[in-house]
Coordinates of C-alpha atoms and ligand atoms in Angstrom, one line a residue:
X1432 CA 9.6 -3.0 24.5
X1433 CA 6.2 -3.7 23.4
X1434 CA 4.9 -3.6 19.6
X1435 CA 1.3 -3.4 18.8
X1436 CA 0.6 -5.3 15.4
X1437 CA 2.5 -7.7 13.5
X1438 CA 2.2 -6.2 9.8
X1439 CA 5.3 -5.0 7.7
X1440 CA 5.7 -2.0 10.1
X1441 CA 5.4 -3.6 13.3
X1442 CA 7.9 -6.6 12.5
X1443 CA 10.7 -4.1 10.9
X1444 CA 10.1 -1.7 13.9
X1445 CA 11.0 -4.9 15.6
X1446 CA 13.9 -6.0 13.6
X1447 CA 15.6 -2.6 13.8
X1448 CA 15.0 -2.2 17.8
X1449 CA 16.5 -5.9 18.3
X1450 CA 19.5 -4.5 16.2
X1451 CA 19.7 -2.3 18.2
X1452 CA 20.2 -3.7 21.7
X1453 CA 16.1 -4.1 23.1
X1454 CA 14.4 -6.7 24.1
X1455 CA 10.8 -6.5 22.0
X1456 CA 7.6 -8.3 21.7
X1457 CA 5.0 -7.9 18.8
X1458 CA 1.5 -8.2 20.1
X1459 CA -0.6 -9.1 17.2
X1460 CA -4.4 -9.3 17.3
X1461 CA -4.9 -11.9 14.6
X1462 CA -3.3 -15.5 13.9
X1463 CA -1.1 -14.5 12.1
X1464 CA 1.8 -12.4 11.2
X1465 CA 1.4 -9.8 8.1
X1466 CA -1.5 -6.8 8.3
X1467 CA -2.9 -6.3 5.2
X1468 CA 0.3 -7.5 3.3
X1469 CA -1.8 -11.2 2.9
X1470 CA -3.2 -14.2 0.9
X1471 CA -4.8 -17.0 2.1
X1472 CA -5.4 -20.5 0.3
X1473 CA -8.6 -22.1 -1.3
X1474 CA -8.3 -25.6 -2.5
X1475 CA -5.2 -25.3 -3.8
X1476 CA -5.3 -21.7 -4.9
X1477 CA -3.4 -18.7 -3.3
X1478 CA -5.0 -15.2 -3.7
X1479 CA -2.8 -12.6 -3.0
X1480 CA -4.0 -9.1 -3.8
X1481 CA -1.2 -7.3 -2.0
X1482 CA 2.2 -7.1 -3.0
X1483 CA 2.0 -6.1 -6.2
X1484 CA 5.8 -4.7 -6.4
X1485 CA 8.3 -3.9 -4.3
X1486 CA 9.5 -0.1 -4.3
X1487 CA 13.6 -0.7 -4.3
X1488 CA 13.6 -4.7 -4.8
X1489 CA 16.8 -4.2 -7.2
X1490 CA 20.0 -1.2 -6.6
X1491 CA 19.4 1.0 -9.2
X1492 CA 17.5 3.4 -6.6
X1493 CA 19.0 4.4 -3.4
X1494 CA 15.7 2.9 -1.4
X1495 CA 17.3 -0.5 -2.1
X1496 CA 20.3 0.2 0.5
X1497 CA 17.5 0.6 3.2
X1498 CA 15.8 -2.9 2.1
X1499 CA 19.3 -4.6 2.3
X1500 CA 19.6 -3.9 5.9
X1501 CA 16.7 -6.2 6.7
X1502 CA 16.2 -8.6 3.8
X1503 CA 18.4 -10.8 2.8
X1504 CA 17.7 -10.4 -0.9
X1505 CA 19.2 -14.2 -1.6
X1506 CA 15.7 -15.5 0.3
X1507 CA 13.6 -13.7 -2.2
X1508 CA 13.6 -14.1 -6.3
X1509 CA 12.5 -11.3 -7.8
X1510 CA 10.7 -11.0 -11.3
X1511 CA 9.9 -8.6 -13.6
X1512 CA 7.5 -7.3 -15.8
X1513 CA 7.2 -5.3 -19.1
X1514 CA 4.1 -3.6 -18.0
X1515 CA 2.7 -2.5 -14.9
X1516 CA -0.8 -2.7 -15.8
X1517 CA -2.6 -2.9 -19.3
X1518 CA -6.0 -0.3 -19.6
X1519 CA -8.8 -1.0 -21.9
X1520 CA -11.2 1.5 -22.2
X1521 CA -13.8 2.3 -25.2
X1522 CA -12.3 -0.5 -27.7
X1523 CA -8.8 0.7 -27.4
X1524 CA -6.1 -0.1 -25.2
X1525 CA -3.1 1.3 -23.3
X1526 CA 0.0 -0.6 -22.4
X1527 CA 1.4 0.9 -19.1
X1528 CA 5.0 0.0 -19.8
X1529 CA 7.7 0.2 -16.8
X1530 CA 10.5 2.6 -18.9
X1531 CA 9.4 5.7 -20.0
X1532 CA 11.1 5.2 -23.5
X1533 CA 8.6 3.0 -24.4
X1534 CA 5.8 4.6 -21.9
X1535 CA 6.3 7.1 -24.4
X1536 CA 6.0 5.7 -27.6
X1537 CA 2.7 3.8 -26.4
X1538 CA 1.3 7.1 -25.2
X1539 CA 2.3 8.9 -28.8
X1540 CA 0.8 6.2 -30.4
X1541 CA -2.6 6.9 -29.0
X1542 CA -2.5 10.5 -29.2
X1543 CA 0.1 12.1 -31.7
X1544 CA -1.8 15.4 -30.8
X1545 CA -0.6 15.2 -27.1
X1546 CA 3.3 14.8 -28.1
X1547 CA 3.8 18.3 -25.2
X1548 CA 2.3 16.6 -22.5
X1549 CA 3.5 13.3 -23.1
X1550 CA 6.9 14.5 -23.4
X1551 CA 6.9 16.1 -19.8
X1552 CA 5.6 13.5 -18.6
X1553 CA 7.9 10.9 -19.7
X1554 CA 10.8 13.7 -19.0
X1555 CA 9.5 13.5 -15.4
X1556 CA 9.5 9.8 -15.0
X1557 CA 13.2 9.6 -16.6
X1558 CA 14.2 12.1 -14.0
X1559 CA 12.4 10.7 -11.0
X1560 CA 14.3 7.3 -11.7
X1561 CA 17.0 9.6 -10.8
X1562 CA 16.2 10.8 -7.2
X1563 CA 17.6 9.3 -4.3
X1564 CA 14.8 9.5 -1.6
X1565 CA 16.7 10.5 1.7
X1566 CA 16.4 7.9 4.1
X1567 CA 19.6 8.0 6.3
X1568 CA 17.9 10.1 9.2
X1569 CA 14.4 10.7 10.4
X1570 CA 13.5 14.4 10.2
X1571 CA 12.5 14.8 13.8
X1572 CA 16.4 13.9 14.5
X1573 CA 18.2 16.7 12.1
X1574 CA 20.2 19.3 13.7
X1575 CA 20.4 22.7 12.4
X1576 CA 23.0 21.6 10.5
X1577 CA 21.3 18.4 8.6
X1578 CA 18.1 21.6 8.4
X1579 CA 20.9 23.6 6.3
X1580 CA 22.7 20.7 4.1
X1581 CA 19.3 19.4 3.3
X1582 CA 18.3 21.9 0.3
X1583 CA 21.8 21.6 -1.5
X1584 CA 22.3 17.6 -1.3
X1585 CA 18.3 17.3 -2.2
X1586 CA 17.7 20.4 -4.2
X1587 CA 17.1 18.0 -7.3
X1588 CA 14.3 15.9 -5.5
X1589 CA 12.6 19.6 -4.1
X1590 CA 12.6 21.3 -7.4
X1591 CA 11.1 17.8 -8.5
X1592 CA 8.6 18.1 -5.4
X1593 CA 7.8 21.8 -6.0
X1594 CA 7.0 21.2 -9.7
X1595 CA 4.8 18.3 -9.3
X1596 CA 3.1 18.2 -6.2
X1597 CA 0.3 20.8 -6.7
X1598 CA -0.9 19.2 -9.2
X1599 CA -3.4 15.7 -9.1
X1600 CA -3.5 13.5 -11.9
X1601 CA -6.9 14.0 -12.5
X1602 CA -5.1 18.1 -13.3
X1603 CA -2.7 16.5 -15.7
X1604 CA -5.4 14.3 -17.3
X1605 CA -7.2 17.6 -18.4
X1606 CA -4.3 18.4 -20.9
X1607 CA -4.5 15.5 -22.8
X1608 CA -6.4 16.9 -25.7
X1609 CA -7.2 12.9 -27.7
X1610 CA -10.3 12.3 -25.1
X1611 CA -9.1 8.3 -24.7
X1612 CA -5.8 9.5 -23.6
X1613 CA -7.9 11.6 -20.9
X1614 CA -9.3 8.8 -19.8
X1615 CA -6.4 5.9 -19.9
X1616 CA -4.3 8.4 -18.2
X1617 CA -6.8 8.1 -15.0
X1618 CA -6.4 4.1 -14.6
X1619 CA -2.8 3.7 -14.6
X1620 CA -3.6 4.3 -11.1
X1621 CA -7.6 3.3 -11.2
X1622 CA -9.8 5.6 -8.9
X1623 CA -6.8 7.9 -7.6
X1624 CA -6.8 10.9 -9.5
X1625 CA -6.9 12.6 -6.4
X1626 CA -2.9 12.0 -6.0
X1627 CA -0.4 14.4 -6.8
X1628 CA 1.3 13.6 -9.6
X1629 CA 4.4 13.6 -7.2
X1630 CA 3.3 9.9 -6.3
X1631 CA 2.5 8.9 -9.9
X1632 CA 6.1 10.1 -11.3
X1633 CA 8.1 8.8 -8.5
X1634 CA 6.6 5.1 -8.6
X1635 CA 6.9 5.1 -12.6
X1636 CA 10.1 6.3 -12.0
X1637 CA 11.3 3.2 -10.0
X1638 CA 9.3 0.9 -11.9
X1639 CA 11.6 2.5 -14.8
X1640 CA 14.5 1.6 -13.3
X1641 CA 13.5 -1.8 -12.7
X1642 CA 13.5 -1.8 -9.2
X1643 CA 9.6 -2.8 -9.1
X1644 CA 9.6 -6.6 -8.6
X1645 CA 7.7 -8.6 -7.3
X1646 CA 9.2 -11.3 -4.9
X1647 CA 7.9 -14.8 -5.7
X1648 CA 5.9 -16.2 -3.3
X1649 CA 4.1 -12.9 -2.4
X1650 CA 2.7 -11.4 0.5
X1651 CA 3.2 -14.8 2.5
X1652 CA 6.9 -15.2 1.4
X1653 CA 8.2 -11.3 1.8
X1654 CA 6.3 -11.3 5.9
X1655 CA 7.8 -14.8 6.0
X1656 CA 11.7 -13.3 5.2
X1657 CA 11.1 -10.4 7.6
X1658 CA 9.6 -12.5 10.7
X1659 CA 12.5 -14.8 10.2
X1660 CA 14.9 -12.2 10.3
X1661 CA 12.8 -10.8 13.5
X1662 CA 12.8 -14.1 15.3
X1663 CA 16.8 -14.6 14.2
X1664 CA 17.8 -11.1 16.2
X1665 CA 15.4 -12.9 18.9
X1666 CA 12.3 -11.2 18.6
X1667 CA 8.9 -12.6 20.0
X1668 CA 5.5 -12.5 18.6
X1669 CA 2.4 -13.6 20.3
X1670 CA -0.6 -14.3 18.2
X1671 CA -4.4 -13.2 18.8
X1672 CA -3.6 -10.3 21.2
X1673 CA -5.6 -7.8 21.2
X1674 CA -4.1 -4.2 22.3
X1675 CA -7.2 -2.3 24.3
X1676 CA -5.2 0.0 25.9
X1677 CA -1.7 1.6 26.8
X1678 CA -1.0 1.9 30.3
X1679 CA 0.2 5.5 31.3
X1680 CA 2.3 6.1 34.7
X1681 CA 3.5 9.7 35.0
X1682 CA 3.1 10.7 31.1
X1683 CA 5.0 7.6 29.9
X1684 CA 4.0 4.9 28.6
X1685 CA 4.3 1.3 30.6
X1686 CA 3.0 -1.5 29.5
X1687 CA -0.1 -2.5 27.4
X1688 CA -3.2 -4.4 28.4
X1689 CA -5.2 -6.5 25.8
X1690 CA -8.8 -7.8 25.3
X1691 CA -7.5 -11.4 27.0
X1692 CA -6.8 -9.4 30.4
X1693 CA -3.1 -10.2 29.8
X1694 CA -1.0 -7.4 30.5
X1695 CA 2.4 -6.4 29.3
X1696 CA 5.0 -4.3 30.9
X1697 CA 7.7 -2.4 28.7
X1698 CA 9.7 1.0 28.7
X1699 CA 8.3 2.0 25.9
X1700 CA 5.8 0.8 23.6
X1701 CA 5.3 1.1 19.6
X1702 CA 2.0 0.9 17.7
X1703 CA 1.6 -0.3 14.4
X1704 CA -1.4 -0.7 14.4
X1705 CA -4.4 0.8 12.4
X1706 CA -4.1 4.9 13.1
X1707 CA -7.6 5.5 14.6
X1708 CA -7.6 2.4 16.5
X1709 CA -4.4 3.5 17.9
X1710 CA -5.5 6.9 18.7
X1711 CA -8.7 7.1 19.6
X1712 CA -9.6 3.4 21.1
X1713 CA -6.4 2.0 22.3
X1714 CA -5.1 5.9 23.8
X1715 CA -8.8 6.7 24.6
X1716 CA -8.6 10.0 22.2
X1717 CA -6.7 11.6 25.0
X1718 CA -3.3 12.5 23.3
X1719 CA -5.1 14.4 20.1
X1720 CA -3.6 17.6 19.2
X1721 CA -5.1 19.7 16.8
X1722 CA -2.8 19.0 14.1
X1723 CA -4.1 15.3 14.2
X1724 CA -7.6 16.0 14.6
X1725 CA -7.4 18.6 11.1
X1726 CA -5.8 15.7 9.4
X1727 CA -8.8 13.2 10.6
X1728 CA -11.2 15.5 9.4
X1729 CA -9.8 16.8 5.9
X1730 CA -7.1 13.9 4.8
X1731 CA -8.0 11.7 1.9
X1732 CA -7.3 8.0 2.5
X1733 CA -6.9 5.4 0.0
X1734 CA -10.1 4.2 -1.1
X1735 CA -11.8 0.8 0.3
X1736 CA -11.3 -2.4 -2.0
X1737 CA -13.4 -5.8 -3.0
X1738 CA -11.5 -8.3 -3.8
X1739 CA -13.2 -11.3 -5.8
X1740 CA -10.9 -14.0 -6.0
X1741 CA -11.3 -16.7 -8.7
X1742 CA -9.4 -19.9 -9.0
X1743 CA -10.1 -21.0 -12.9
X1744 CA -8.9 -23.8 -14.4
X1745 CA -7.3 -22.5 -17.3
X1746 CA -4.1 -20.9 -18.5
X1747 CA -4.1 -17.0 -19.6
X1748 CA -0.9 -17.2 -22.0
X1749 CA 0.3 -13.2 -23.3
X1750 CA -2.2 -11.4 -21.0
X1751 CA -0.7 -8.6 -19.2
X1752 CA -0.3 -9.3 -15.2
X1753 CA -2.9 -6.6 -14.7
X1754 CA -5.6 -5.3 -16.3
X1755 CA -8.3 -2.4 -15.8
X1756 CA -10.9 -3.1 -18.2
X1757 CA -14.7 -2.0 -18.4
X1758 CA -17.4 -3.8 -16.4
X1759 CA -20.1 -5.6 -18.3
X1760 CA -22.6 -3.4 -16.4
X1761 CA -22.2 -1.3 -13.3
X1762 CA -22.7 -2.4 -10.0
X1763 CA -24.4 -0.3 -7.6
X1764 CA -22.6 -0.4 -3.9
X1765 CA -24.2 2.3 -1.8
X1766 CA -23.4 5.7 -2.5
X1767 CA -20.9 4.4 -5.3
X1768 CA -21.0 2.6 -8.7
X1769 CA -18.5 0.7 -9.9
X1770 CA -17.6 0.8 -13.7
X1771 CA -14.3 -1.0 -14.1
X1772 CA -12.0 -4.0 -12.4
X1773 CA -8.7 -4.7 -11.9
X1774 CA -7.7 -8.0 -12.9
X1775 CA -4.5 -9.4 -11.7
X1776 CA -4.0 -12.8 -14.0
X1777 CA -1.4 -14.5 -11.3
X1778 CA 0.2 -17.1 -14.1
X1779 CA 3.3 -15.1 -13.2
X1780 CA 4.2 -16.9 -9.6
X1781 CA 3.6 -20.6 -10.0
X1782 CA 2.8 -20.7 -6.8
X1783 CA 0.0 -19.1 -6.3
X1784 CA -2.2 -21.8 -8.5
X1785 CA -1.5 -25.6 -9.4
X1786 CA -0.2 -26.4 -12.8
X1787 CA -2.6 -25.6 -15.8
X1788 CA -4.7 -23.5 -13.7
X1789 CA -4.6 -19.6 -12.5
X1790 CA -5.4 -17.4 -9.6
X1791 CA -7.3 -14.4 -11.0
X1792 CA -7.9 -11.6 -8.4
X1793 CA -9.7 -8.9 -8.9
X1794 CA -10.2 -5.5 -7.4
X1795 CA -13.0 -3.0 -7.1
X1796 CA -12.1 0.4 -5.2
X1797 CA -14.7 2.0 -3.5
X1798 CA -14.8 4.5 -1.0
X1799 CA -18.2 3.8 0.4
X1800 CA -16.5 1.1 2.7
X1801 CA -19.6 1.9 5.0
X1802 CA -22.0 0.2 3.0
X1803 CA -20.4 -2.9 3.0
X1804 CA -19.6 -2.6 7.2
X1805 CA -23.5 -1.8 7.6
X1806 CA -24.8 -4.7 5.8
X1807 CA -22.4 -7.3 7.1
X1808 CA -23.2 -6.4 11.0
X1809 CA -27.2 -5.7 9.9
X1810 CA -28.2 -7.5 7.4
X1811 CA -25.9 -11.1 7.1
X1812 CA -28.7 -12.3 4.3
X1813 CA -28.3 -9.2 2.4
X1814 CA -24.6 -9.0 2.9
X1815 CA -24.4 -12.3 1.6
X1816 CA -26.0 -11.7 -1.7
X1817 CA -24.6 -8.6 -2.6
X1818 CA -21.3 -10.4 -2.7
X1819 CA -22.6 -13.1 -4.6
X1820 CA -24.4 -10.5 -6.9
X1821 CA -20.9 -8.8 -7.5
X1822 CA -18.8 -11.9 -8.0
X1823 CA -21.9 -12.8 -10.7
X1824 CA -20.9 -9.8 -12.9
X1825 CA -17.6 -9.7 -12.4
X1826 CA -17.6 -13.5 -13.7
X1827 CA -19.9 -12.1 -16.7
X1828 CA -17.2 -9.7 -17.2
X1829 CA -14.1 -11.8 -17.3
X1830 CA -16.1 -14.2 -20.2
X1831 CA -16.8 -11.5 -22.5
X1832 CA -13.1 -10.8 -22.1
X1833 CA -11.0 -13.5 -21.9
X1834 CA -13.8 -16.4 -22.7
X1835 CA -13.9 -20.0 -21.0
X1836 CA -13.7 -18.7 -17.6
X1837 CA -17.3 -18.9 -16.2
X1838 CA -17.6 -23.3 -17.0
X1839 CA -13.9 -23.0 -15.2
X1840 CA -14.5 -21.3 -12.1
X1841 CA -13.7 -24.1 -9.3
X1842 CA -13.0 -21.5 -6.2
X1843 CA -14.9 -17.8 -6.1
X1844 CA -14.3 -15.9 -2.8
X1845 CA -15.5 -12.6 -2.1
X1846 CA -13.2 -10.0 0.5
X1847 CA -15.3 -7.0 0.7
X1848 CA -14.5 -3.8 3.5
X1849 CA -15.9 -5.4 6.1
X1850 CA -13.7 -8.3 5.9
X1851 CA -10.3 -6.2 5.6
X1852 CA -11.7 -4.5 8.6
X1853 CA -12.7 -7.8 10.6
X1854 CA -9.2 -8.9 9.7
X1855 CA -6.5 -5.9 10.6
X1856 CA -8.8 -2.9 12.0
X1857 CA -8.2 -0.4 9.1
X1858 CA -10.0 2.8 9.3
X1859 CA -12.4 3.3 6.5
X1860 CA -11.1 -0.5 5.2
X1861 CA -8.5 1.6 3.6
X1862 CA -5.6 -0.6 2.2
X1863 CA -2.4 1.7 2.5
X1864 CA -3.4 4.5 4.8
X1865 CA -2.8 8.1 4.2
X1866 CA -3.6 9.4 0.4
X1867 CA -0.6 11.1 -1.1
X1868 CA -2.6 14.1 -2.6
X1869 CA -1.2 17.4 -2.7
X1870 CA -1.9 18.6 0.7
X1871 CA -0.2 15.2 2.3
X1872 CA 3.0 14.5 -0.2
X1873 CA 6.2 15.0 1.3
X1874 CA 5.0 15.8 4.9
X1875 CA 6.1 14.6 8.0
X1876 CA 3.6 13.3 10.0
X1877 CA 3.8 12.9 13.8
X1878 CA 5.2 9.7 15.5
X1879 CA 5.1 11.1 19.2
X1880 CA 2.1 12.5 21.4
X1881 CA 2.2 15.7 23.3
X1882 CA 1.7 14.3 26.8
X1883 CA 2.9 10.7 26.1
X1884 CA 6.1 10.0 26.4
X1885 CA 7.9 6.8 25.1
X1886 CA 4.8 6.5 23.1
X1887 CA 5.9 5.9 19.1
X1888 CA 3.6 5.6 15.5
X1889 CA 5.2 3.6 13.4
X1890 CA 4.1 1.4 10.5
X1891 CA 1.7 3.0 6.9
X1892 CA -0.3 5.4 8.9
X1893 CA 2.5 7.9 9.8
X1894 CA 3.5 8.6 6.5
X1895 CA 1.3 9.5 3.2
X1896 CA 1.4 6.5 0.6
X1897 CA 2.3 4.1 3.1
X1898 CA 3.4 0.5 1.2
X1899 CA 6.2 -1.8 2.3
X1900 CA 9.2 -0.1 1.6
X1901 CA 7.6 2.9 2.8
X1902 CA 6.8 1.3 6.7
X1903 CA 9.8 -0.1 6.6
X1904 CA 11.7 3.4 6.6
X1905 CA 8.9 4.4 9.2
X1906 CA 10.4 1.7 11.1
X1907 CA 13.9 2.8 10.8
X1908 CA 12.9 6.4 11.7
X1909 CA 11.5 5.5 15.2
X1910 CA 13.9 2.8 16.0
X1911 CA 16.9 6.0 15.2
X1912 CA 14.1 8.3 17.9
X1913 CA 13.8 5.7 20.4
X1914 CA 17.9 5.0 20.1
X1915 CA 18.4 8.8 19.9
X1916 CA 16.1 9.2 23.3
X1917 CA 18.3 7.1 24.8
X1918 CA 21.7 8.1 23.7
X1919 CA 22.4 5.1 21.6
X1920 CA 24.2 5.0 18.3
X1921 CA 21.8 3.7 15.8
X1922 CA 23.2 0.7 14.1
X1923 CA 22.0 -1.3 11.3
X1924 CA 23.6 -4.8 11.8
Ligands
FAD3435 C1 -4.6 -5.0 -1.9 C2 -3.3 -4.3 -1.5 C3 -2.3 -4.1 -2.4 C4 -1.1 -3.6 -2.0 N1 -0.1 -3.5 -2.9 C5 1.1 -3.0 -2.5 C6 2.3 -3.1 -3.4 O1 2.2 -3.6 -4.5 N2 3.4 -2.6 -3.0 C7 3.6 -2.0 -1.8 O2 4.7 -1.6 -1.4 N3 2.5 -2.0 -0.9 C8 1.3 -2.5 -1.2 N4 0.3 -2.5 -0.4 C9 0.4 -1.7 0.9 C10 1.2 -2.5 1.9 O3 0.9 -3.8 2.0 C11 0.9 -1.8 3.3 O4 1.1 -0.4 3.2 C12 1.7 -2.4 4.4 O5 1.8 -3.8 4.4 C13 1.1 -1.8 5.7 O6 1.8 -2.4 6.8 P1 1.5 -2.0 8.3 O7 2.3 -2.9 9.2 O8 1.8 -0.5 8.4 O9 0.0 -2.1 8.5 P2 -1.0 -3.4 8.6 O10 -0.7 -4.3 7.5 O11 -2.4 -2.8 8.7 O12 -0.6 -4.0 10.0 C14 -1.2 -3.6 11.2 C15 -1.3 -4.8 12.1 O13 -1.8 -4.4 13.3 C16 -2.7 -5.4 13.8 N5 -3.6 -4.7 14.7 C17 -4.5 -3.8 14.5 N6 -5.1 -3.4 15.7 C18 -4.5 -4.1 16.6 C19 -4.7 -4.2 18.0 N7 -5.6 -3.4 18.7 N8 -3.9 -5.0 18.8 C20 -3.0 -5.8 18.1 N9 -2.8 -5.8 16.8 C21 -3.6 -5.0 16.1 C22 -3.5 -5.8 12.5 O14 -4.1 -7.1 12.7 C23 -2.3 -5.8 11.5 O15 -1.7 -7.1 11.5 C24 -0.9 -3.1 -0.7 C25 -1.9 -3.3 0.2 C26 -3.1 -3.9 -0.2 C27 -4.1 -4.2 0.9

């Protein structure tokens, strides 16, 4: 069998189809292992913007049980944090902690007035820590009988969906009477208010229950544990392999052919891959139903990021692992302006710096990821000082709020669209696929192609809110089609 891309999703697809008894391969297009789940070094420094958390990293949610089965949690140390990200907006400041308990108390003290909404929301994060997401099956493989059992053994988690779905967060913002609150409320999750506040409640709700750490090491550790574990059930991978296209004999798939001229053979063949590359370059836009084609044209995505990457030498001691905080003026990126940054302060993993100095990583989200494609294949000169116009301010930023970083900048590096493009082929640069707004949460998006047999989607692009844990359960569910296609009991071992 033949896997197109070696990110999260195409590695697990790989780990759960070797369990199972098939022979695979994991054609990757660039040197390395990983998709967008990435850091890379500079002069000692490692910048990892991915990998923040890890949905399920401890078993006090159910989604831990489906990690276990292909990470050996002993390879990774996890660690915790108090808060999940600190706001600062307009001279005040809002502690996002991870237990709603004291979420709640932080929000009450910023706006006594909103003690109703507060309360539900809180109530709703409490409860979502609660929810076991089903995982055991995919959809597209329930009988009648899983169809009827379904409502009574989830009707918890669908009352939960019903209530909560409809509604963005930029709705629920709108109640907040205390106008800071309005406005913090928005950057728990900077630049998404589009999301239901399904996807908000749910990932407080694990990060409640403290199964939201972060594995040590990062992005290059956790794809390190799973392409061991691929390459110990005898896996393959071959590096820079481009997938151009899928070669069809009698409506099945057979075998890929990539940009090299190599060609592979297989009985059936996976993509993980970016979604539109898969569909309309690598299949030639020929298996589109109009399903697909209404999601192309009216699904959000994730927006595009920046990521200015600074290796300072300094400590940060008792800042917050992750800030949103004001920009010292806006920047101007095409069609968009940018207001605020992320900050990520690594001191946390000392790893990712050498001793006494710090990786700070910053993110801007924009979804003009156009602007930044155009001027990096048009203008190089231009593209090159836009970045280095943007790091500038985001440098002026970070010394008018932490002080002593601009003398102790040794290593600046600038990722814009174009470059997460370059890199893994994402559609619109977007870094986790699918949006989960109220028209995407909880469905089930297609794996399989009307006239394409033994053709599978897997990895963040067939499901809404994509992430790790999330491809790797989209793993899982096409490994259990491809088994079920074939008559084979699905095993996990
Ligand atoms: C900045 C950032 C922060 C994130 N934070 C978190 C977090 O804290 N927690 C979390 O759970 N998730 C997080 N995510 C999301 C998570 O990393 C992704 O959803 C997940 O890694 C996607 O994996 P994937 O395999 O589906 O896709 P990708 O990682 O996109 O992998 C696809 C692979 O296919 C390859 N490919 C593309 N086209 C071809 C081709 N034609 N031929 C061969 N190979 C090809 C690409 O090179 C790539 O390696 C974050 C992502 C980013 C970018």
């Amino acid at each position: 069998m033949t896997i197109i891309g070696g990110g999260i999703g195409g590695l697990s697809a790989g780990c759960y189809l070797q369990m199972n008894g098939y022979d695979t391969r994991v054609l990757e297009m660039g040197h390395m292992c990983g998709g967008v789940c990435v850091s890379w070094k500079r002069r000692g420094y490692v910048f990892d913007g991915a990998t923040n958390w890890l949905p399920g990293s401890a078993d006090t949610i159910n989604l831990h049980t489906l990690l276990a089965e292909l990470i050996d949690f002993s390879k990774l140390k996890i660690k915790y944090s108090d808060i999940f990200i600190r706001v600062e907006h307009d001279g005040g400041y809002f502690n996002v902690y991870n237990g709603a308990r004291k979420l709640r108390d932080e929000m009450m003290r910023i706006a006594p007035e909103d003690r109703g909404p507060i309360e539900e929301f809180t109530n709703a994060i409490t409860a979502a820590a609660k929810l076991p997401i089903p995982f055991e099956k995919p959809p597209e493989a329930y009988s009648i009988a899983d169809f009827l059992a379904f409502p009574f053994k989830n009707y918890r988690l669908i009352r939960f969906l019903m209530k909560w779905r409809g509604m963005t967060i930029g709705d629920y913002a709108r109640r907040f009477r205390n106008p800071r609150m309005r406005e913090m409320f928005l950057q728990i999750f900077p630049h998404h208010e589009f999301f239901s506040m399904f996807a908000l409640c749910i990932a407080l709700g694990w990060m409640s229950a403290r199964s939201d750490g972060y594995p040590l090491g990062g992005s290059a550790r956790f794809t390190e544990v799973i392409l061991e574990r691929y390459r110990e059930l005898g896996g393959v991978v071959d590096l820079n392999k481009r997938v151009t296209e899928v070669l069809v004999h009698d409506g099945a798939a057979r075998g890929v052919v990539c940009a090299d001229g190599s060609r592979y053979d297989a009985d059936v063949v996976v993509s993980s891959a970016d979604v539109r590359e898969t569909l309309m370059e690598i299949l030639g836009g020929r298996y589109i139903d109009a399903r697909t084609r209404r999601q192309f044209e009216n699904w959000d995505v994730y927006p595009s990021l920046l990521q200015i990457s600074l290796g300072v030498a300094r400590t940060f001691e008792g800042e917050a692992p992750k800030l949103n905080i004001p920009l010292c003026r806006p920047i101007r990126m095409g069609e968009f302006e940018a207001r605020d940054i992320m900050v990520r302060v690594c001191n946390f993993d000392p790893s990712l710096s050498p001793p006494g100095k710090t990786s700070l990583v910053v993110h801007i989200r924009t979804p003009d990821y156009a602007y930044w494609c155009d001027l990096r294949e048009n203008n190089t000169r231009r593209y090159r000082a836009e970045k280095e116009s943007v790091a500038d301010t985001v440098i002026d930023t970070l010394e008018r709020r932490f002080g002593r970083v601009k003398n102790k900048v040794e290593v600046c590096d600038v990722a814009t669209p174009a470059t997460f493009v370059r890199y893994t082929n994402i559609w619109k640069g977007s870094y986790q696929g699918w949006a989960p707004t109220p028209r995407a949460v909880g469905r089930t998006l297609t794996k399989t192609f009307p006239g394409l047999k033994d053709f599978y989607l897997a990895g963040m692009w067939a499901w809404p809110g994509g992430g790790l844990t999330g491809v790797i359960r989209l793993a899982r569910d096409v490994a259990y089609l491809i088994c079920r296609a074939d008559n084979r009991q699905f095993t996990t071992t």
